[in-house]
């Protein structure tokens, strides 16, 4: 415990830093050496979880404070350590023990108004129909099998065994294959309670806890042109992952390259049957020192060191700023593809503490988004300047147009035009042709409908069962003409394809949704399993049915809500259009 009197000192500090500096919680936690009491350590799990939980409740806490002049009565403005104040109010109103531990002046200020705080909290919850204290969207637990270390069916067997051990009710494990991403498994959200980052199977790199949407980026880069496309006769094909830490997409990229190179390596075999060097190198750039260490650790976990004669892909971590990488450096002469997944606002991560803040700040951090957008544009144009690169994936986990369509549109319009097909254009990744949600046309980006249709968007708040995500695939014009539009089917041997069987989870539960790629998430520390429906017999089908029944009610409710939301959005856009038309007419009239 800290030498400070409050057991919430570290949590309060972390939250205050976040509120004042508008820095992401994760980056504060990772860079916290020297700021917390224990100089060598980042915040412990309990502290991080408390902050996450507090942020999750921040909107309702503010609502409570705004009622009946409570903000003033408590003396909110006079408190410098707002983080600590919020954490204590959370503990009192929504925490496990509904009380504040320790002592101190802030606690005394709060306790004076305890009754009224509780009364207002009850009223707010009642006003939201008994929901709304925790804003938590639940979606399946996605597991990417790391095919560099493990075979899909072996992973399924291991997971089924683990699943059975967890479910005392002896239900048959619900495990499906994802319909869009090969080697991605879909488990119920409840699996997050036993499948987390501390789990042995995750730690030894056999599987990766990675959201489905975040798998789209590497997939589009490797399979965007379609299966069977013969690029050219050149065998070496290197990649750059421009912003790599913590390394989930880098390792996914390596796994996809490894399995796609297939027979090409035959041609590089020497006469004695051995290769001297890998067919492909992935240069994984990371600018931040602390995150570079994480990247190195992750790569050690995920990428096996094989004897040289077996390795088709080498991953080289590069501790450097990608913007300083010289596109004409001969080392990058064989780099043909770049994955650019730069720092972004993270506004798409549905259960991220940083998204909960978006609501509280009422999207006022336009400046921050603009500066991110400026950096993203510079990085994308830098990627486009590598002479031998002919394909780029630019992705973000942001939902803001400024960081997505606008960046792509500006980059396309600002890079040099050329007569010989060296121009860049958007292409719809063939491997994701069945993904329905596409980019936004018009708007600040000004993309045409056909350009926007090339883009992939995910929206976790509109039923996609993923985090919000954006993927664009850009190719040199001359390359686009040579591609074969054939998509490889998802191999679902031995495992059924997921078709929304877990989509009933919603509202307040003890469960935390599948987290993002991040290593630390409240979900990893705080969940407790729901009882899956007990069912006789053990066939997957039977279980599917009972699962569906168990969740049918809430699924219906959710669908109704979604339908209502869609209708509202439609009405709104019609209103805006009519308003726009009226404005143009009156301008003309004038
Ligand atoms: C969104 S994260 C990347 C996540 C990663 N692609 C994954 O899937 O695991 C962005 C990363 O890029 C790094 N970064 C930002 N600007 C950079 C630059 N100019 N050069 C290299 N790395 C950079 C950040 O430190 C951060 O670790």
XYZ file of C-alpha atoms and ligand atoms in Angstrom:
617
model
C 0.000 0.000 0.000
C 1.181 3.522 -0.589
C 2.624 5.561 2.227
C -0.206 8.021 1.528
C -3.207 7.697 3.869
C -5.679 6.657 1.161
C -5.642 3.134 -0.245
C -6.938 4.744 -3.446
C -3.962 7.061 -3.832
C -2.509 5.356 -6.919
C -5.909 4.912 -8.560
C -6.693 8.561 -7.881
C -3.391 9.659 -9.366
C -3.889 7.543 -12.493
C -7.386 8.872 -13.083
C -6.370 12.488 -12.404
C -3.500 12.201 -14.899
C -5.946 10.889 -17.453
C -8.536 13.566 -16.805
C -6.080 16.452 -16.819
C -3.725 15.469 -19.596
C -6.212 13.617 -21.795
C -3.636 10.910 -22.287
C -4.788 7.345 -22.813
C -5.054 5.354 -19.619
C -2.925 2.572 -20.977
C -0.101 4.832 -22.000
C -0.053 6.491 -18.568
C -0.049 3.086 -16.911
C 2.776 1.800 -19.097
C 4.894 4.945 -18.765
C 4.220 5.361 -15.106
C 7.680 4.440 -13.820
C 8.876 7.193 -11.590
C 5.462 8.697 -10.997
C 3.835 6.244 -8.701
C 5.060 5.516 -5.218
C 6.817 2.374 -6.224
C 9.142 3.772 -8.852
C 9.767 0.487 -10.630
C 6.205 -0.625 -11.057
C 3.267 0.210 -13.229
C -0.080 0.291 -11.378
C -1.094 -3.112 -10.113
C -4.068 -4.955 -11.529
C -6.431 -3.993 -8.723
C -5.603 -0.307 -9.134
C -6.043 -0.449 -12.889
C -9.321 -2.316 -12.515
C -10.620 0.248 -9.989
C -9.804 3.079 -12.375
C -11.439 1.262 -15.292
C -14.546 0.621 -13.235
C -14.673 4.218 -12.049
C -14.394 5.482 -15.603
C -17.066 3.080 -16.680
C -19.363 4.753 -14.151
C -18.177 8.296 -14.709
C -21.202 9.360 -16.725
C -23.614 8.262 -14.015
C -21.437 9.693 -11.235
C -21.529 13.053 -12.991
C -25.278 12.738 -13.379
C -25.580 12.087 -9.648
C -23.349 15.053 -8.814
C -25.344 17.333 -11.058
C -28.562 16.463 -9.233
C -29.777 18.562 -6.346
C -26.698 20.775 -6.344
C -24.598 17.927 -4.908
C -21.515 19.023 -6.825
C -21.528 22.307 -4.938
C -22.491 20.812 -1.565
C -19.638 18.336 -1.688
C -17.199 21.055 -2.727
C -16.247 19.354 -5.989
C -14.486 22.424 -7.417
C -12.278 22.872 -4.372
C -10.830 19.365 -4.711
C -7.584 19.284 -6.676
C -7.344 15.514 -6.847
C -10.517 14.925 -8.880
C -9.398 11.407 -9.734
C -9.389 10.411 -6.074
C -12.769 12.036 -5.546
C -14.298 10.081 -8.435
C -12.731 6.801 -7.300
C -14.111 7.243 -3.779
C -17.601 8.097 -5.032
C -17.484 5.054 -7.281
C -16.473 2.854 -4.338
C -19.270 4.251 -2.193
C -22.044 3.995 -4.761
C -21.120 1.163 -7.089
C -18.078 -0.634 -5.632
C -18.145 -4.176 -4.340
C -18.526 -3.189 -0.664
C -20.389 0.085 -1.244
C -18.079 1.829 1.188
C -14.880 3.853 1.177
C -11.808 2.370 2.816
C -9.225 4.462 4.690
C -9.727 8.038 5.710
C -8.789 11.538 4.625
C -10.412 14.873 3.928
C -11.984 13.908 0.611
C -13.639 10.904 2.179
C -15.067 13.125 4.939
C -16.435 15.552 2.351
C -18.203 12.722 0.549
C -19.517 10.904 3.601
C -21.252 14.069 4.819
C -23.564 13.716 1.805
C -23.710 9.927 1.674
C -27.489 9.653 2.035
C -28.233 12.134 -0.708
C -25.612 10.596 -2.996
C -27.173 7.163 -2.596
C -30.674 8.531 -3.131
C -29.666 10.300 -6.319
C -27.762 7.254 -7.583
C -30.866 5.083 -7.104
C -32.958 7.660 -8.921
C -30.551 7.855 -11.837
C -30.454 4.086 -12.193
C -34.242 3.919 -12.018
C -34.446 6.669 -14.647
C -32.363 4.522 -16.999
C -34.717 1.593 -16.531
C -32.429 -0.179 -14.054
C -29.597 -0.098 -16.537
C -26.970 2.350 -17.513
C -24.728 2.389 -14.456
C -22.213 0.276 -16.308
C -21.927 0.978 -19.972
C -20.755 -2.335 -21.196
C -21.262 -3.917 -24.583
C -20.765 -7.633 -24.578
C -19.454 -9.529 -27.542
C -17.817 -12.896 -28.067
C -14.355 -13.828 -26.886
C -12.288 -14.065 -30.045
C -9.253 -16.309 -30.041
C -6.746 -16.245 -32.845
C -4.873 -19.497 -33.145
C -1.214 -18.651 -33.566
C -0.533 -20.978 -36.465
C 3.186 -20.317 -36.102
C 2.999 -22.438 -32.938
C -0.251 -24.370 -32.957
C -2.651 -26.111 -35.353
C -6.225 -24.919 -35.366
C -7.837 -28.244 -34.514
C -5.343 -28.894 -31.692
C -6.187 -25.474 -30.303
C -9.894 -26.311 -30.508
C -9.301 -29.569 -28.602
C -7.304 -27.837 -25.893
C -9.864 -25.076 -25.562
C -12.698 -27.594 -25.336
C -10.901 -29.378 -22.518
C -10.296 -26.109 -20.703
C -13.895 -25.133 -21.299
C -15.218 -28.352 -19.789
C -13.096 -27.868 -16.686
C -14.603 -24.413 -16.234
C -18.219 -25.395 -16.744
C -19.252 -27.537 -13.833
C -22.593 -27.966 -15.541
C -20.835 -30.175 -18.091
C -22.191 -28.343 -21.089
C -20.544 -29.054 -24.378
C -18.172 -26.250 -25.193
C -19.426 -23.617 -27.583
C -16.610 -22.993 -30.004
C -17.077 -21.765 -33.544
C -14.929 -20.717 -36.469
C -15.214 -17.087 -37.491
C -16.864 -16.539 -40.862
C -14.372 -13.957 -42.116
C -10.969 -14.528 -40.535
C -9.229 -17.881 -40.971
C -7.967 -19.475 -37.751
C -10.052 -17.176 -35.604
C -12.228 -18.965 -33.061
C -15.357 -17.555 -31.501
C -16.217 -18.404 -27.909
C -18.996 -17.083 -25.686
C -18.281 -13.842 -23.810
C -18.262 -15.883 -20.611
C -14.974 -17.421 -21.725
C -13.249 -14.144 -20.830
C -13.448 -15.188 -17.206
C -11.020 -18.068 -17.675
C -9.289 -17.153 -20.910
C -7.288 -14.086 -20.115
C -3.743 -12.855 -20.480
C -2.532 -14.766 -17.423
C -3.743 -18.062 -18.829
C -0.905 -20.480 -19.648
C -2.158 -21.192 -23.150
C -2.051 -17.476 -23.916
C 1.291 -16.938 -22.230
C 3.014 -19.670 -24.201
C 1.882 -18.036 -27.454
C -0.353 -20.838 -28.743
C -3.336 -18.524 -28.965
C -3.752 -14.768 -29.071
C -6.630 -12.838 -27.515
C -7.311 -10.529 -30.395
C -10.504 -8.821 -31.394
C -11.886 -9.888 -34.746
C -11.750 -6.396 -36.245
C -8.075 -6.037 -35.467
C -7.370 -9.207 -37.486
C -8.699 -7.510 -40.626
C -5.600 -5.369 -41.134
C -2.955 -8.068 -41.651
C -5.496 -10.229 -43.470
C -6.199 -7.454 -45.987
C -2.504 -6.837 -46.551
C -1.690 -10.474 -47.299
C -4.925 -11.625 -48.949
C -6.444 -8.346 -50.128
C -5.624 -9.015 -53.759
C -7.322 -12.402 -53.715
C -6.041 -15.917 -53.819
C -3.791 -17.121 -56.538
C -2.651 -13.675 -57.587
C 0.796 -13.971 -59.023
C 2.553 -10.751 -58.213
C 5.677 -11.270 -60.252
C 8.523 -13.672 -60.436
C 10.501 -11.942 -57.752
C 10.743 -14.208 -54.753
C 11.810 -11.895 -51.946
C 8.938 -9.963 -50.516
C 9.517 -7.940 -47.367
C 7.041 -6.103 -45.195
C 7.091 -3.182 -42.812
C 4.842 -2.979 -39.799
C 5.243 0.746 -39.199
C 3.694 1.004 -35.715
C 4.037 -2.422 -34.252
C 3.770 -2.626 -30.449
C 2.388 -4.616 -28.721
C 2.758 -6.829 -31.781
C -0.563 -8.577 -32.303
C -0.823 -7.523 -35.925
C 2.879 -8.177 -36.515
C 2.548 -11.764 -35.379
C -0.673 -12.199 -37.333
C 1.103 -10.851 -40.404
C 3.979 -13.286 -39.898
C 1.574 -16.199 -39.513
C -0.337 -15.269 -42.668
C 2.850 -14.838 -44.676
C 4.208 -18.138 -43.403
C 1.122 -20.007 -44.510
C 0.690 -18.121 -47.776
C 4.248 -18.470 -49.039
C 3.530 -22.165 -49.470
C 5.495 -23.468 -52.337
C 7.351 -20.347 -53.256
C 10.153 -21.277 -50.932
C 10.979 -24.231 -53.161
C 12.579 -21.897 -55.624
C 14.903 -20.423 -53.050
C 16.175 -23.786 -51.952
C 19.810 -24.359 -52.607
C 20.952 -27.552 -54.243
C 21.474 -29.245 -50.889
C 17.815 -28.489 -50.140
C 18.517 -25.822 -47.528
C 17.615 -22.173 -47.627
C 20.107 -19.625 -46.507
C 17.706 -16.868 -45.617
C 13.976 -16.445 -45.081
C 11.717 -15.545 -48.004
C 10.245 -12.655 -46.171
C 11.323 -10.260 -43.500
C 8.897 -8.162 -41.510
C 10.519 -5.002 -40.139
C 8.494 -4.100 -37.064
C 9.019 -0.450 -36.117
C 8.250 0.925 -32.681
C 9.183 4.384 -31.479
C 8.439 4.203 -27.754
C 11.077 2.484 -25.597
C 8.669 0.958 -23.125
C 6.420 -0.328 -25.872
C 9.405 -1.606 -27.820
C 10.266 -3.819 -24.825
C 6.724 -5.137 -24.819
C 6.955 -5.780 -28.558
C 10.147 -7.770 -28.142
C 8.638 -9.855 -25.357
C 5.487 -10.533 -27.385
C 7.438 -11.551 -30.451
C 9.505 -13.964 -28.364
C 6.259 -15.508 -27.111
C 4.548 -15.704 -30.470
C 7.235 -16.415 -33.020
C 9.171 -19.637 -32.578
C 12.851 -19.582 -33.320
C 13.191 -22.287 -35.890
C 16.364 -23.507 -37.520
C 17.272 -21.299 -40.488
C 16.320 -23.956 -42.996
C 12.678 -23.985 -41.837
C 12.072 -20.285 -41.464
C 10.152 -18.624 -44.243
C 9.506 -15.438 -42.325
C 11.790 -13.451 -40.075
C 10.494 -10.653 -37.879
C 13.010 -7.947 -37.086
C 11.963 -5.514 -34.356
C 13.301 -2.018 -35.065
C 13.415 0.483 -32.233
C 12.987 3.635 -34.320
C 10.578 6.242 -35.538
C 9.032 5.006 -38.770
C 8.991 8.573 -40.082
C 12.799 8.507 -39.970
C 13.075 5.293 -41.987
C 14.718 6.129 -45.302
C 12.570 4.774 -48.160
C 15.709 4.571 -50.331
C 17.726 2.576 -47.799
C 18.819 -0.578 -49.680
C 17.796 -2.585 -46.607
C 14.185 -1.777 -47.510
C 14.688 -2.422 -51.215
C 12.515 -5.545 -51.122
C 9.807 -4.037 -48.973
C 6.637 -4.372 -51.021
C 3.908 -3.997 -48.450
C 3.361 -1.793 -45.416
C 0.979 -2.214 -42.529
C 0.293 1.148 -40.931
C -1.736 0.963 -37.744
C -0.723 4.228 -36.099
C -1.582 5.702 -32.728
C -5.199 6.831 -32.766
C -7.898 8.031 -30.405
C -9.036 4.461 -29.691
C -12.615 5.706 -29.857
C -13.763 2.454 -31.436
C -12.808 0.224 -28.539
C -16.269 -0.221 -27.136
C -15.381 -0.985 -23.558
C -12.197 0.995 -23.319
C -11.988 3.436 -20.448
C -10.919 6.025 -23.000
C -14.198 5.664 -24.880
C -16.211 6.127 -21.713
C -14.418 9.437 -21.414
C -15.603 10.450 -24.870
C -19.139 10.671 -23.516
C -18.091 12.550 -20.427
C -16.122 15.103 -22.430
C -18.886 15.324 -24.974
C -16.424 14.857 -27.822
C -14.700 18.098 -27.022
C -11.242 16.784 -27.706
C -11.331 17.869 -31.334
C -7.824 19.277 -31.043
C -6.400 15.953 -29.997
C -8.145 14.195 -32.853
C -6.907 16.764 -35.322
C -3.320 16.366 -34.174
C -3.620 12.577 -34.406
C -5.068 12.971 -37.870
C -2.139 15.180 -38.942
C 0.357 12.590 -37.751
C -1.561 9.757 -39.411
C -1.518 11.608 -42.727
C 2.236 12.223 -42.541
C 2.821 8.553 -41.699
C 0.611 7.348 -44.554
C 2.303 9.603 -47.093
C 5.670 8.405 -45.822
C 4.573 4.804 -46.368
C 3.483 5.704 -49.911
C 6.934 7.090 -50.644
C 8.710 3.725 -50.479
C 9.468 3.162 -54.168
C 8.967 -0.603 -54.273
C 5.945 -0.707 -52.013
C 2.820 -1.421 -54.020
C 0.270 -2.152 -51.289
C -0.522 -0.521 -47.974
C -3.056 -1.214 -45.295
C -3.917 1.794 -43.172
C -6.040 0.968 -40.137
C -7.207 2.524 -36.888
C -9.410 1.556 -33.971
C -11.027 4.972 -34.169
C -14.545 5.744 -35.314
C -13.807 9.353 -36.251
C -13.863 10.265 -39.948
C -10.960 12.657 -39.287
C -8.696 9.705 -38.506
C -10.091 7.447 -41.188
C -11.704 8.499 -44.482
C -10.274 12.015 -44.257
C -6.697 10.735 -43.859
C -7.044 8.331 -46.764
C -8.697 10.914 -49.021
C -6.054 13.547 -48.278
C -3.174 11.144 -48.790
C -4.584 9.991 -52.123
C -5.065 13.555 -53.302
C -1.698 14.823 -52.081
C 0.681 12.157 -53.359
C 2.275 12.675 -56.726
C 0.265 11.640 -59.763
C 2.040 9.536 -62.321
C 1.402 8.432 -65.854
C 2.834 4.960 -65.515
C 0.354 3.475 -63.059
C 2.372 4.335 -59.983
C -0.551 6.291 -58.544
C -2.306 4.919 -55.532
C -5.930 3.898 -55.424
C -8.281 2.254 -52.996
C -9.163 -1.353 -53.511
C -11.746 -3.463 -51.684
C -9.850 -6.310 -49.997
C -11.019 -9.442 -51.774
C -10.700 -11.528 -48.604
C -13.255 -9.287 -46.875
C -15.754 -8.980 -49.702
C -18.474 -10.509 -47.508
C -18.054 -8.009 -44.705
C -21.074 -5.732 -45.058
C -20.124 -2.496 -43.295
C -18.224 -0.116 -45.553
C -16.662 3.338 -45.329
C -18.408 6.689 -45.327
C -18.777 8.558 -48.575
C -18.807 12.347 -48.763
C -18.353 13.908 -45.347
C -15.084 15.581 -44.504
C -13.130 13.033 -46.522
C -15.181 13.667 -49.655
C -14.766 10.103 -50.911
C -16.993 8.874 -53.707
C -19.399 6.005 -53.143
C -17.190 3.555 -54.989
C -14.140 4.637 -52.972
C -16.056 4.381 -49.699
C -17.235 0.905 -50.681
C -13.607 -0.202 -50.773
C -13.220 0.642 -47.103
C -14.027 -1.602 -44.194
C -15.653 -0.295 -41.059
C -16.701 -2.133 -37.917
C -19.144 -0.726 -35.420
C -19.445 -2.471 -32.106
C -22.303 -0.190 -31.082
C -24.357 -1.232 -34.071
C -24.270 -4.972 -33.673
C -21.006 -5.937 -35.388
C -19.836 -7.820 -32.290
C -16.382 -6.284 -32.617
C -14.687 -3.101 -31.584
C -15.058 -0.108 -33.853
C -12.379 -0.374 -36.508
C -11.364 1.019 -39.871
C -9.332 -0.653 -42.612
C -8.263 0.755 -45.950
C -6.300 -1.126 -48.578
C -4.351 0.980 -51.063
C -2.535 -0.353 -54.081
C -0.572 1.112 -56.971
C -2.902 1.308 -59.960
C -0.758 -0.990 -62.059
C -1.077 -3.730 -59.432
C -4.856 -3.533 -59.127
C -5.332 -4.480 -62.759
C -3.448 -7.757 -62.356
C -5.310 -9.251 -59.437
C -7.580 -12.266 -59.452
C -10.800 -11.729 -57.542
C -10.927 -15.041 -55.804
C -11.505 -15.360 -52.113
C -10.196 -18.377 -50.222
C -13.051 -20.097 -48.372
C -12.799 -20.322 -44.592
C -11.658 -23.767 -43.577
C -14.309 -24.940 -41.143
C -13.476 -28.621 -41.012
C -14.395 -30.020 -37.604
C -15.882 -26.807 -36.300
C -19.098 -24.966 -37.184
C -19.092 -21.414 -38.510
C -20.229 -18.700 -36.114
C -23.541 -17.120 -37.103
C -24.330 -14.814 -34.208
C -25.128 -17.526 -31.654
C -23.730 -15.386 -28.813
C -25.353 -12.163 -29.826
C -27.869 -12.174 -26.958
C -25.516 -10.814 -24.333
C -26.309 -7.247 -23.449
C -26.957 -4.860 -20.616
C -25.626 -5.260 -17.112
C -23.958 -8.543 -16.416
C -21.002 -9.679 -14.432
C -19.185 -10.090 -17.673
C -16.804 -7.841 -19.399
C -16.730 -8.030 -23.149
C -13.821 -9.277 -25.107
C -11.167 -6.638 -24.644
C -9.105 -5.003 -27.315
C -5.586 -6.009 -28.167
C -4.498 -4.345 -25.007
C -2.672 -6.322 -22.417
C -4.410 -4.719 -19.514
C -8.124 -4.555 -19.263
C -10.537 -4.474 -16.432
C -12.135 -7.543 -17.968
C -9.083 -9.601 -17.245
C -9.344 -9.017 -13.592
C -12.932 -8.643 -12.738
C -15.162 -11.236 -14.249
C -17.171 -14.037 -12.784
C -18.782 -16.728 -14.952
C -22.499 -16.693 -15.770
C -24.038 -20.134 -15.474
C -24.480 -21.453 -18.957
C -27.803 -23.128 -19.430
C -27.759 -26.680 -18.230
C -28.758 -29.018 -20.997
C -29.056 -32.710 -21.359
C -27.070 -34.488 -23.982
C -23.928 -32.987 -25.318
C -24.362 -32.305 -28.985
C -23.260 -28.889 -30.145
C -26.627 -28.418 -31.818
C -28.563 -29.034 -28.616
C -26.407 -26.604 -26.786
C -26.789 -24.069 -29.525
C -30.534 -24.226 -29.081
C -30.543 -23.868 -25.330
C -27.997 -21.134 -25.527
C -30.082 -19.325 -28.055
C -33.196 -19.779 -25.873
C -31.398 -18.547 -22.797
C -30.378 -15.455 -24.615
C -33.346 -15.146 -26.930
C -35.176 -12.633 -24.758
C -32.314 -10.217 -24.489
C -31.447 -10.742 -28.156
C -34.977 -9.694 -29.094
C -34.702 -6.665 -26.843
C -31.378 -5.754 -28.379
C -32.652 -6.205 -31.932
C -35.636 -3.993 -31.118
C -33.306 -1.349 -29.737
C -31.050 -1.569 -32.773
C -34.030 -1.292 -35.094
C -35.189 1.794 -33.224
C -31.687 3.306 -33.419
C -31.495 2.651 -37.161
C -34.895 4.298 -37.687
C -33.786 7.329 -35.676
C -30.554 7.590 -37.668
C -32.527 7.393 -40.911
C -34.955 10.079 -39.756
C -32.047 12.265 -38.694
C -30.251 11.933 -42.017
C -33.498 12.678 -43.906
C -33.983 15.774 -41.737
C -30.410 16.926 -42.437
C -30.826 16.315 -46.178
C -34.111 18.237 -46.307
C -32.575 21.062 -44.308
C -29.579 21.097 -46.702
C -31.894 21.184 -49.748
C -33.947 24.006 -48.263
C -30.759 25.936 -47.537
C -29.546 25.506 -51.151
C -32.919 26.547 -52.528
C -33.047 29.661 -50.382
C -29.444 30.496 -51.350
C -30.434 30.197 -55.029
C -33.505 32.295 -54.391
C -31.393 34.924 -52.731
C -2.200 1.485 -32.342
S -0.669 1.020 -31.700
C -0.224 -0.311 -32.736
C -0.874 -1.612 -32.355
C -0.258 -2.777 -33.112
N -0.355 -2.600 -34.534
C -0.898 -4.098 -32.727
O -1.824 -4.538 -33.389
O -0.472 -4.702 -31.750
C 0.391 2.260 -32.305
C 1.841 2.072 -31.909
O 2.629 2.865 -32.775
C 3.681 3.456 -32.059
N 4.094 4.633 -32.830
C 3.484 5.832 -32.909
N 4.152 6.643 -33.738
C 5.190 5.935 -34.238
C 6.221 6.218 -35.169
N 6.330 7.426 -35.747
N 7.129 5.262 -35.461
C 7.027 4.044 -34.866
N 6.083 3.719 -33.970
C 5.170 4.651 -33.661
C 3.058 3.748 -30.711
O 4.039 3.878 -29.725
C 2.171 2.530 -30.503
O 2.875 1.520 -29.852
